[in-house]
Amino acid sequence: MKQKVLPKHNSRISTFPKCFSRRCSVWIVKASARFQDTECHLAETKKELNFLLQTLGYPNTVLPGEPRAKSEIDKALHRLEALTQVPEPLIWHQQPGGILGISPLLLGEWELVYASNGILVTRTAPAEILRTASRLPGVGISDITQTISLNPSGAVVANNSAVLGFGPLGSWRLGIQGVWRDSGDGKTAKVLFDQVSVKPVAAMGLTVPSWMPPLQLATGGTSGPGESRVGASWTTTFVDRDMRVGRGKDGEAFLFRRKPPQ
């Protein structure tokens, strides 16, 4: 009987799948551990930020001053920014039609809960008077909101608004709209301001109907070059499902919290 010859056993080939599988498993375990570690640090940093903000209290968190308390908040913000998982939120994916997309995490309605040096409205002379009188009922600044959306042409539009209360004179919502244009690094945008408006919220103790249109103080356009319009630089340094950090050209920090759906 003719003996059957078996092929030579190649140990390198036979052990490769097992070795590869083992290495892949180790890599997955390490990656999972790093992810869990980042998530843990993220949760701890957010918890610390919320505690510091609650301790300082609103509206001090969005007004100039309180350097010692704000120094601790700024340190926590730096730790939060180091944990960002979306380093280039203005460069996300290619949408149908060739329009460069942005991270969907940016879109939505955000409430400003912290400003390291106050906001533009609170740094003006009239706002200082408003701040001094903010201890009186119905006087002060509230509901500082930024809503980010895409217009029909695919441009990023930010609507900023705040409610200013003047006691017996009622309260008014000041709105500023601007278009974001990516500067090229995927996180810094040039903001071109298009519209400034005011709208009464309450007067003589009565709520003004929501359907009443705002009064346009200045109007620009969201199309065309528009480079001569008033603008500002804005860098998004952190964004996730519930928090967002932005910085102005001088490094001042702004912390937003996503508003829950109405």
PDB file of C-alpha atoms in Angstrom:
ATOM      1  CA  MET A   1       0.000   0.000   0.000  1.00  0.00           C
ATOM      2  CA  LYS A   2       1.248   3.445  -0.953  1.00  0.00           C
ATOM      3  CA  GLN A   3       1.856   5.595   2.075  1.00  0.00           C
ATOM      4  CA  LYS A   4       0.202   8.987   2.061  1.00  0.00           C
ATOM      5  CA  VAL A   5       2.658  11.849   2.438  1.00  0.00           C
ATOM      6  CA  LEU A   6       1.448  14.586   4.766  1.00  0.00           C
ATOM      7  CA  PRO A   7       2.475  18.221   4.132  1.00  0.00           C
ATOM      8  CA  LYS A   8       5.135  19.637   6.370  1.00  0.00           C
ATOM      9  CA  HIS A   9       3.808  21.531   9.338  1.00  0.00           C
ATOM     10  CA  ASN A  10       4.623  25.257   9.236  1.00  0.00           C
ATOM     11  CA  SER A  11       4.634  26.403  12.833  1.00  0.00           C
ATOM     12  CA  ARG A  12       4.910  30.075  11.868  1.00  0.00           C
ATOM     13  CA  ILE A  13       1.735  29.936   9.771  1.00  0.00           C
ATOM     14  CA  SER A  14      -0.238  27.920  12.288  1.00  0.00           C
ATOM     15  CA  THR A  15       0.643  30.147  15.233  1.00  0.00           C
ATOM     16  CA  PHE A  16       0.125  33.480  13.416  1.00  0.00           C
ATOM     17  CA  PRO A  17      -3.687  33.623  13.774  1.00  0.00           C
ATOM     18  CA  LYS A  18      -3.488  32.830  17.480  1.00  0.00           C
ATOM     19  CA  CYS A  19      -0.712  35.375  18.022  1.00  0.00           C
ATOM     20  CA  PHE A  20      -2.569  38.032  16.029  1.00  0.00           C
ATOM     21  CA  SER A  21      -5.791  37.342  17.902  1.00  0.00           C
ATOM     22  CA  ARG A  22      -3.976  37.613  21.243  1.00  0.00           C
ATOM     23  CA  ARG A  23      -2.373  40.941  20.306  1.00  0.00           C
ATOM     24  CA  CYS A  24      -5.680  42.272  19.036  1.00  0.00           C
ATOM     25  CA  SER A  25      -7.365  41.310  22.310  1.00  0.00           C
ATOM     26  CA  VAL A  26      -4.658  43.055  24.338  1.00  0.00           C
ATOM     27  CA  TRP A  27      -4.997  46.199  22.191  1.00  0.00           C
ATOM     28  CA  ILE A  28      -8.783  46.206  22.652  1.00  0.00           C
ATOM     29  CA  VAL A  29      -8.429  45.815  26.424  1.00  0.00           C
ATOM     30  CA  LYS A  30      -5.908  48.667  26.627  1.00  0.00           C
ATOM     31  CA  ALA A  31      -8.028  50.941  24.423  1.00  0.00           C
ATOM     32  CA  SER A  32     -11.094  50.183  26.529  1.00  0.00           C
ATOM     33  CA  ALA A  33      -9.142  50.957  29.703  1.00  0.00           C
ATOM     34  CA  ARG A  34      -7.950  54.296  28.290  1.00  0.00           C
ATOM     35  CA  PHE A  35     -11.486  55.199  27.249  1.00  0.00           C
ATOM     36  CA  GLN A  36     -12.880  54.336  30.675  1.00  0.00           C
ATOM     37  CA  ASP A  37     -10.080  56.317  32.342  1.00  0.00           C
ATOM     38  CA  THR A  38     -10.862  59.382  30.173  1.00  0.00           C
ATOM     39  CA  GLU A  39     -14.574  59.079  30.891  1.00  0.00           C
ATOM     40  CA  CYS A  40     -13.843  58.863  34.625  1.00  0.00           C
ATOM     41  CA  HIS A  41     -11.650  61.988  34.550  1.00  0.00           C
ATOM     42  CA  LEU A  42     -14.281  63.759  32.454  1.00  0.00           C
ATOM     43  CA  ALA A  43     -17.044  62.973  34.926  1.00  0.00           C
ATOM     44  CA  GLU A  44     -14.896  64.091  37.873  1.00  0.00           C
ATOM     45  CA  THR A  45     -13.941  67.373  36.166  1.00  0.00           C
ATOM     46  CA  LYS A  46     -17.562  68.154  35.309  1.00  0.00           C
ATOM     47  CA  LYS A  47     -18.602  67.403  38.870  1.00  0.00           C
ATOM     48  CA  GLU A  48     -15.932  69.793  40.176  1.00  0.00           C
ATOM     49  CA  LEU A  49     -16.976  72.501  37.701  1.00  0.00           C
ATOM     50  CA  ASN A  50     -20.619  72.247  38.705  1.00  0.00           C
ATOM     51  CA  PHE A  51     -19.640  72.539  42.381  1.00  0.00           C
ATOM     52  CA  LEU A  52     -17.467  75.616  41.760  1.00  0.00           C
ATOM     53  CA  LEU A  53     -20.167  77.287  39.665  1.00  0.00           C
ATOM     54  CA  GLN A  54     -22.808  76.610  42.287  1.00  0.00           C
ATOM     55  CA  THR A  55     -20.529  78.005  45.004  1.00  0.00           C
ATOM     56  CA  LEU A  56     -19.848  81.237  43.094  1.00  0.00           C
ATOM     57  CA  GLY A  57     -23.490  81.571  42.111  1.00  0.00           C
ATOM     58  CA  TYR A  58     -25.308  83.244  39.242  1.00  0.00           C
ATOM     59  CA  PRO A  59     -25.037  86.008  37.982  1.00  0.00           C
ATOM     60  CA  ASN A  60     -21.494  86.328  39.434  1.00  0.00           C
ATOM     61  CA  THR A  61     -20.419  83.488  37.133  1.00  0.00           C
ATOM     62  CA  VAL A  62     -21.103  85.612  34.030  1.00  0.00           C
ATOM     63  CA  LEU A  63     -20.148  89.045  35.389  1.00  0.00           C
ATOM     64  CA  PRO A  64     -16.642  90.543  35.669  1.00  0.00           C
ATOM     65  CA  GLY A  65     -14.884  90.223  39.021  1.00  0.00           C
ATOM     66  CA  GLU A  66     -14.401  87.466  41.625  1.00  0.00           C
ATOM     67  CA  PRO A  67     -10.817  86.702  40.472  1.00  0.00           C
ATOM     68  CA  ARG A  68     -10.007  84.148  43.187  1.00  0.00           C
ATOM     69  CA  ALA A  69     -13.104  81.999  42.607  1.00  0.00           C
ATOM     70  CA  LYS A  70     -12.792  82.290  38.831  1.00  0.00           C
ATOM     71  CA  SER A  71      -9.153  81.237  38.975  1.00  0.00           C
ATOM     72  CA  GLU A  72     -10.213  77.843  40.323  1.00  0.00           C
ATOM     73  CA  ILE A  73     -12.900  77.524  37.649  1.00  0.00           C
ATOM     74  CA  ASP A  74     -10.386  78.389  34.921  1.00  0.00           C
ATOM     75  CA  LYS A  75      -8.051  75.627  36.153  1.00  0.00           C
ATOM     76  CA  ALA A  76     -10.887  73.114  35.939  1.00  0.00           C
ATOM     77  CA  LEU A  77     -11.742  74.345  32.438  1.00  0.00           C
ATOM     78  CA  HIS A  78      -8.160  73.718  31.285  1.00  0.00           C
ATOM     79  CA  ARG A  79      -8.436  70.130  32.535  1.00  0.00           C
ATOM     80  CA  LEU A  80     -11.747  69.753  30.720  1.00  0.00           C
ATOM     81  CA  GLU A  81     -10.265  71.050  27.451  1.00  0.00           C
ATOM     82  CA  ALA A  82      -7.418  68.527  27.708  1.00  0.00           C
ATOM     83  CA  LEU A  83     -10.005  65.735  27.622  1.00  0.00           C
ATOM     84  CA  THR A  84     -11.742  66.838  24.428  1.00  0.00           C
ATOM     85  CA  GLN A  85     -12.686  64.029  22.049  1.00  0.00           C
ATOM     86  CA  VAL A  86     -13.632  66.392  19.188  1.00  0.00           C
ATOM     87  CA  PRO A  87     -10.501  68.526  18.546  1.00  0.00           C
ATOM     88  CA  GLU A  88     -11.753  69.857  15.188  1.00  0.00           C
ATOM     89  CA  PRO A  89     -15.522  70.421  15.570  1.00  0.00           C
ATOM     90  CA  LEU A  90     -15.725  72.629  12.462  1.00  0.00           C
ATOM     91  CA  ILE A  91     -14.384  69.823  10.245  1.00  0.00           C
ATOM     92  CA  TRP A  92     -16.547  66.753  10.614  1.00  0.00           C
ATOM     93  CA  HIS A  93     -17.606  65.039   7.403  1.00  0.00           C
ATOM     94  CA  GLN A  94     -18.453  65.753   3.797  1.00  0.00           C
ATOM     95  CA  GLN A  95     -22.165  66.311   3.372  1.00  0.00           C
ATOM     96  CA  PRO A  96     -24.030  65.575   0.114  1.00  0.00           C
ATOM     97  CA  GLY A  97     -23.431  68.356  -2.376  1.00  0.00           C
ATOM     98  CA  GLY A  98     -19.862  69.043  -1.297  1.00  0.00           C
ATOM     99  CA  ILE A  99     -20.697  71.184   1.764  1.00  0.00           C
ATOM    100  CA  LEU A 100     -18.161  70.756   4.529  1.00  0.00           C
ATOM    101  CA  GLY A 101     -20.018  69.688   7.649  1.00  0.00           C
ATOM    102  CA  ILE A 102     -19.498  70.397  11.336  1.00  0.00           C
ATOM    103  CA  SER A 103     -19.788  68.219  14.382  1.00  0.00           C
ATOM    104  CA  PRO A 104     -23.485  67.687  15.200  1.00  0.00           C
ATOM    105  CA  LEU A 105     -22.527  68.144  18.849  1.00  0.00           C
ATOM    106  CA  LEU A 106     -22.173  71.890  18.193  1.00  0.00           C
ATOM    107  CA  LEU A 107     -25.753  72.306  17.014  1.00  0.00           C
ATOM    108  CA  GLY A 108     -28.562  73.154  19.403  1.00  0.00           C
ATOM    109  CA  GLU A 109     -29.473  75.593  22.152  1.00  0.00           C
ATOM    110  CA  TRP A 110     -26.847  76.366  24.786  1.00  0.00           C
ATOM    111  CA  GLU A 111     -27.054  78.336  28.036  1.00  0.00           C
ATOM    112  CA  LEU A 112     -24.036  80.392  29.134  1.00  0.00           C
ATOM    113  CA  VAL A 113     -23.160  79.433  32.709  1.00  0.00           C
ATOM    114  CA  TYR A 114     -19.679  80.957  33.033  1.00  0.00           C
ATOM    115  CA  ALA A 115     -17.604  83.770  31.505  1.00  0.00           C
ATOM    116  CA  SER A 116     -14.080  84.330  32.827  1.00  0.00           C
ATOM    117  CA  ASN A 117     -14.167  88.085  32.164  1.00  0.00           C
ATOM    118  CA  GLY A 118     -17.878  88.639  31.706  1.00  0.00           C
ATOM    119  CA  ILE A 119     -19.603  89.000  28.350  1.00  0.00           C
ATOM    120  CA  LEU A 120     -19.641  92.007  26.053  1.00  0.00           C
ATOM    121  CA  VAL A 121     -22.988  93.166  27.425  1.00  0.00           C
ATOM    122  CA  THR A 122     -21.763  93.027  31.031  1.00  0.00           C
ATOM    123  CA  ARG A 123     -18.549  94.939  30.299  1.00  0.00           C
ATOM    124  CA  THR A 124     -20.278  98.106  29.071  1.00  0.00           C
ATOM    125  CA  ALA A 125     -20.899 101.180  31.258  1.00  0.00           C
ATOM    126  CA  PRO A 126     -24.715 100.766  31.363  1.00  0.00           C
ATOM    127  CA  ALA A 127     -24.222  97.145  32.385  1.00  0.00           C
ATOM    128  CA  GLU A 128     -22.130  98.226  35.364  1.00  0.00           C
ATOM    129  CA  ILE A 129     -25.081 100.294  36.546  1.00  0.00           C
ATOM    130  CA  LEU A 130     -27.322  97.304  35.909  1.00  0.00           C
ATOM    131  CA  ARG A 131     -24.975  95.105  37.926  1.00  0.00           C
ATOM    132  CA  THR A 132     -25.018  97.514  40.857  1.00  0.00           C
ATOM    133  CA  ALA A 133     -28.814  97.532  40.848  1.00  0.00           C
ATOM    134  CA  SER A 134     -29.118  93.762  40.302  1.00  0.00           C
ATOM    135  CA  ARG A 135     -30.062  93.243  43.950  1.00  0.00           C
ATOM    136  CA  LEU A 136     -33.398  94.922  43.281  1.00  0.00           C
ATOM    137  CA  PRO A 137     -36.362  92.751  42.177  1.00  0.00           C
ATOM    138  CA  GLY A 138     -36.643  92.403  38.403  1.00  0.00           C
ATOM    139  CA  VAL A 139     -33.273  94.043  37.728  1.00  0.00           C
ATOM    140  CA  GLY A 140     -30.327  92.175  36.233  1.00  0.00           C
ATOM    141  CA  ILE A 141     -29.283  89.907  33.401  1.00  0.00           C
ATOM    142  CA  SER A 142     -30.570  86.378  32.798  1.00  0.00           C
ATOM    143  CA  ASP A 143     -31.179  83.659  30.215  1.00  0.00           C
ATOM    144  CA  ILE A 144     -27.959  84.159  28.233  1.00  0.00           C
ATOM    145  CA  THR A 145     -28.385  81.734  25.355  1.00  0.00           C
ATOM    146  CA  GLN A 146     -26.529  80.778  22.188  1.00  0.00           C
ATOM    147  CA  THR A 147     -28.320  78.759  19.536  1.00  0.00           C
ATOM    148  CA  ILE A 148     -26.154  77.234  16.783  1.00  0.00           C
ATOM    149  CA  SER A 149     -27.764  76.021  13.567  1.00  0.00           C
ATOM    150  CA  LEU A 150     -27.172  75.651   9.826  1.00  0.00           C
ATOM    151  CA  ASN A 151     -28.913  78.020   7.413  1.00  0.00           C
ATOM    152  CA  PRO A 152     -30.247  76.785   4.024  1.00  0.00           C
ATOM    153  CA  SER A 153     -26.882  77.424   2.352  1.00  0.00           C
ATOM    154  CA  GLY A 154     -25.058  75.286   4.931  1.00  0.00           C
ATOM    155  CA  ALA A 155     -23.419  78.163   6.834  1.00  0.00           C
ATOM    156  CA  VAL A 156     -23.104  77.964  10.612  1.00  0.00           C
ATOM    157  CA  VAL A 157     -25.281  80.626  12.263  1.00  0.00           C
ATOM    158  CA  ALA A 158     -25.132  81.563  15.961  1.00  0.00           C
ATOM    159  CA  ASN A 159     -27.968  83.462  17.612  1.00  0.00           C
ATOM    160  CA  ASN A 160     -26.887  85.035  20.910  1.00  0.00           C
ATOM    161  CA  SER A 161     -29.429  86.545  23.263  1.00  0.00           C
ATOM    162  CA  ALA A 162     -29.812  87.736  26.853  1.00  0.00           C
ATOM    163  CA  VAL A 163     -32.676  89.138  28.894  1.00  0.00           C
ATOM    164  CA  LEU A 164     -32.002  92.465  30.614  1.00  0.00           C
ATOM    165  CA  GLY A 165     -34.357  93.396  33.450  1.00  0.00           C
ATOM    166  CA  PHE A 166     -35.016  97.025  34.341  1.00  0.00           C
ATOM    167  CA  GLY A 167     -37.467  96.629  37.197  1.00  0.00           C
ATOM    168  CA  PRO A 168     -40.637  98.716  36.660  1.00  0.00           C
ATOM    169  CA  LEU A 169     -39.519  99.435  33.077  1.00  0.00           C
ATOM    170  CA  GLY A 170     -39.864  95.758  32.248  1.00  0.00           C
ATOM    171  CA  SER A 171     -37.402  93.335  30.699  1.00  0.00           C
ATOM    172  CA  TRP A 172     -35.996  93.206  27.169  1.00  0.00           C
ATOM    173  CA  ARG A 173     -34.264  90.486  25.175  1.00  0.00           C
ATOM    174  CA  LEU A 174     -31.170  91.661  23.310  1.00  0.00           C
ATOM    175  CA  GLY A 175     -30.208  89.481  20.348  1.00  0.00           C
ATOM    176  CA  ILE A 176     -27.077  89.346  18.175  1.00  0.00           C
ATOM    177  CA  GLN A 177     -26.794  87.017  15.189  1.00  0.00           C
ATOM    178  CA  GLY A 178     -23.574  86.033  13.476  1.00  0.00           C
ATOM    179  CA  VAL A 179     -22.225  83.632  10.846  1.00  0.00           C
ATOM    180  CA  TRP A 180     -19.299  81.345  11.686  1.00  0.00           C
ATOM    181  CA  ARG A 181     -16.562  80.839   9.096  1.00  0.00           C
ATOM    182  CA  ASP A 182     -13.845  78.268   9.672  1.00  0.00           C
ATOM    183  CA  SER A 183     -10.411  79.891   9.762  1.00  0.00           C
ATOM    184  CA  GLY A 184      -8.768  76.697   8.523  1.00  0.00           C
ATOM    185  CA  ASP A 185      -7.733  74.845  11.670  1.00  0.00           C
ATOM    186  CA  GLY A 186     -11.107  73.168  12.242  1.00  0.00           C
ATOM    187  CA  LYS A 187     -11.762  74.779  15.631  1.00  0.00           C
ATOM    188  CA  THR A 188     -11.386  78.565  15.228  1.00  0.00           C
ATOM    189  CA  ALA A 189     -14.106  80.549  13.491  1.00  0.00           C
ATOM    190  CA  LYS A 190     -14.375  84.131  12.390  1.00  0.00           C
ATOM    191  CA  VAL A 191     -17.772  85.360  13.511  1.00  0.00           C
ATOM    192  CA  LEU A 192     -19.389  87.971  11.250  1.00  0.00           C
ATOM    193  CA  PHE A 193     -22.240  89.760  13.018  1.00  0.00           C
ATOM    194  CA  ASP A 194     -25.327  90.203  10.851  1.00  0.00           C
ATOM    195  CA  GLN A 195     -28.236  91.369  12.991  1.00  0.00           C
ATOM    196  CA  VAL A 196     -28.836  93.138  16.299  1.00  0.00           C
ATOM    197  CA  SER A 197     -32.351  93.172  17.711  1.00  0.00           C
ATOM    198  CA  VAL A 198     -34.332  93.924  20.867  1.00  0.00           C
ATOM    199  CA  LYS A 199     -37.651  92.525  21.954  1.00  0.00           C
ATOM    200  CA  PRO A 200     -39.797  93.287  25.013  1.00  0.00           C
ATOM    201  CA  VAL A 201     -40.314  90.296  27.300  1.00  0.00           C
ATOM    202  CA  ALA A 202     -42.402  91.904  30.026  1.00  0.00           C
ATOM    203  CA  ALA A 203     -43.759  95.390  30.735  1.00  0.00           C
ATOM    204  CA  MET A 204     -45.740  96.804  33.664  1.00  0.00           C
ATOM    205  CA  GLY A 205     -45.807  93.369  35.247  1.00  0.00           C
ATOM    206  CA  LEU A 206     -47.387  91.747  32.185  1.00  0.00           C
ATOM    207  CA  THR A 207     -45.782  89.207  29.876  1.00  0.00           C
ATOM    208  CA  VAL A 208     -45.453  90.358  26.275  1.00  0.00           C
ATOM    209  CA  PRO A 209     -46.884  87.855  23.735  1.00  0.00           C
ATOM    210  CA  SER A 210     -44.171  85.631  22.252  1.00  0.00           C
ATOM    211  CA  TRP A 211     -45.455  86.199  18.710  1.00  0.00           C
ATOM    212  CA  MET A 212     -44.502  89.889  18.825  1.00  0.00           C
ATOM    213  CA  PRO A 213     -41.594  90.374  16.378  1.00  0.00           C
ATOM    214  CA  PRO A 214     -38.294  91.880  17.597  1.00  0.00           C
ATOM    215  CA  LEU A 215     -37.141  95.354  16.610  1.00  0.00           C
ATOM    216  CA  GLN A 216     -34.158  95.147  14.258  1.00  0.00           C
ATOM    217  CA  LEU A 217     -31.495  97.688  15.248  1.00  0.00           C
ATOM    218  CA  ALA A 218     -28.971  96.638  12.616  1.00  0.00           C
ATOM    219  CA  THR A 219     -29.230  94.233   9.707  1.00  0.00           C
ATOM    220  CA  GLY A 220     -26.566  92.651   7.557  1.00  0.00           C
ATOM    221  CA  GLY A 221     -26.582  89.710   5.189  1.00  0.00           C
ATOM    222  CA  THR A 222     -25.583  86.094   5.537  1.00  0.00           C
ATOM    223  CA  SER A 223     -24.575  85.804   1.896  1.00  0.00           C
ATOM    224  CA  GLY A 224     -21.697  87.284  -0.040  1.00  0.00           C
ATOM    225  CA  PRO A 225     -18.157  88.036   1.165  1.00  0.00           C
ATOM    226  CA  GLY A 226     -19.217  90.276   4.037  1.00  0.00           C
ATOM    227  CA  GLU A 227     -15.628  90.716   5.188  1.00  0.00           C
ATOM    228  CA  SER A 228     -16.213  94.396   6.011  1.00  0.00           C
ATOM    229  CA  ARG A 229     -18.751  93.522   8.688  1.00  0.00           C
ATOM    230  CA  VAL A 230     -17.905  93.653  12.380  1.00  0.00           C
ATOM    231  CA  GLY A 231     -16.445  90.343  13.434  1.00  0.00           C
ATOM    232  CA  ALA A 232     -14.710  88.444  16.195  1.00  0.00           C
ATOM    233  CA  SER A 233     -12.576  85.342  16.644  1.00  0.00           C
ATOM    234  CA  TRP A 234     -14.072  82.318  18.401  1.00  0.00           C
ATOM    235  CA  THR A 235     -12.376  79.002  19.198  1.00  0.00           C
ATOM    236  CA  THR A 236     -14.261  75.910  20.328  1.00  0.00           C
ATOM    237  CA  THR A 237     -11.890  74.035  22.653  1.00  0.00           C
ATOM    238  CA  PHE A 238     -14.288  71.442  24.057  1.00  0.00           C
ATOM    239  CA  VAL A 239     -17.690  70.068  23.126  1.00  0.00           C
ATOM    240  CA  ASP A 240     -19.657  66.977  24.034  1.00  0.00           C
ATOM    241  CA  ARG A 241     -23.302  66.063  24.535  1.00  0.00           C
ATOM    242  CA  ASP A 242     -23.895  68.452  27.461  1.00  0.00           C
ATOM    243  CA  MET A 243     -21.004  70.950  27.797  1.00  0.00           C
ATOM    244  CA  ARG A 244     -19.115  73.287  25.489  1.00  0.00           C
ATOM    245  CA  VAL A 245     -16.156  75.620  26.024  1.00  0.00           C
ATOM    246  CA  GLY A 246     -15.362  78.536  23.729  1.00  0.00           C
ATOM    247  CA  ARG A 247     -12.557  81.092  23.888  1.00  0.00           C
ATOM    248  CA  GLY A 248     -12.248  84.596  22.476  1.00  0.00           C
ATOM    249  CA  LYS A 249      -9.174  85.982  20.754  1.00  0.00           C
ATOM    250  CA  ASP A 250      -7.675  87.084  24.089  1.00  0.00           C
ATOM    251  CA  GLY A 251      -8.193  83.676  25.677  1.00  0.00           C
ATOM    252  CA  GLU A 252     -11.239  84.545  27.787  1.00  0.00           C
ATOM    253  CA  ALA A 253     -13.268  81.413  28.489  1.00  0.00           C
ATOM    254  CA  PHE A 254     -17.008  80.800  28.104  1.00  0.00           C
ATOM    255  CA  LEU A 255     -18.689  77.667  29.411  1.00  0.00           C
ATOM    256  CA  PHE A 256     -22.046  76.610  27.987  1.00  0.00           C
ATOM    257  CA  ARG A 257     -24.452  73.925  29.160  1.00  0.00           C
ATOM    258  CA  ARG A 258     -26.869  72.378  26.674  1.00  0.00           C
ATOM    259  CA  LYS A 259     -30.456  73.393  27.385  1.00  0.00           C
ATOM    260  CA  PRO A 260     -32.875  70.492  27.729  1.00  0.00           C
ATOM    261  CA  PRO A 261     -35.563  70.133  25.019  1.00  0.00           C
ATOM    262  CA  GLN A 262     -38.705  72.119  25.741  1.00  0.00           C
TER     263      GLN A 262
END
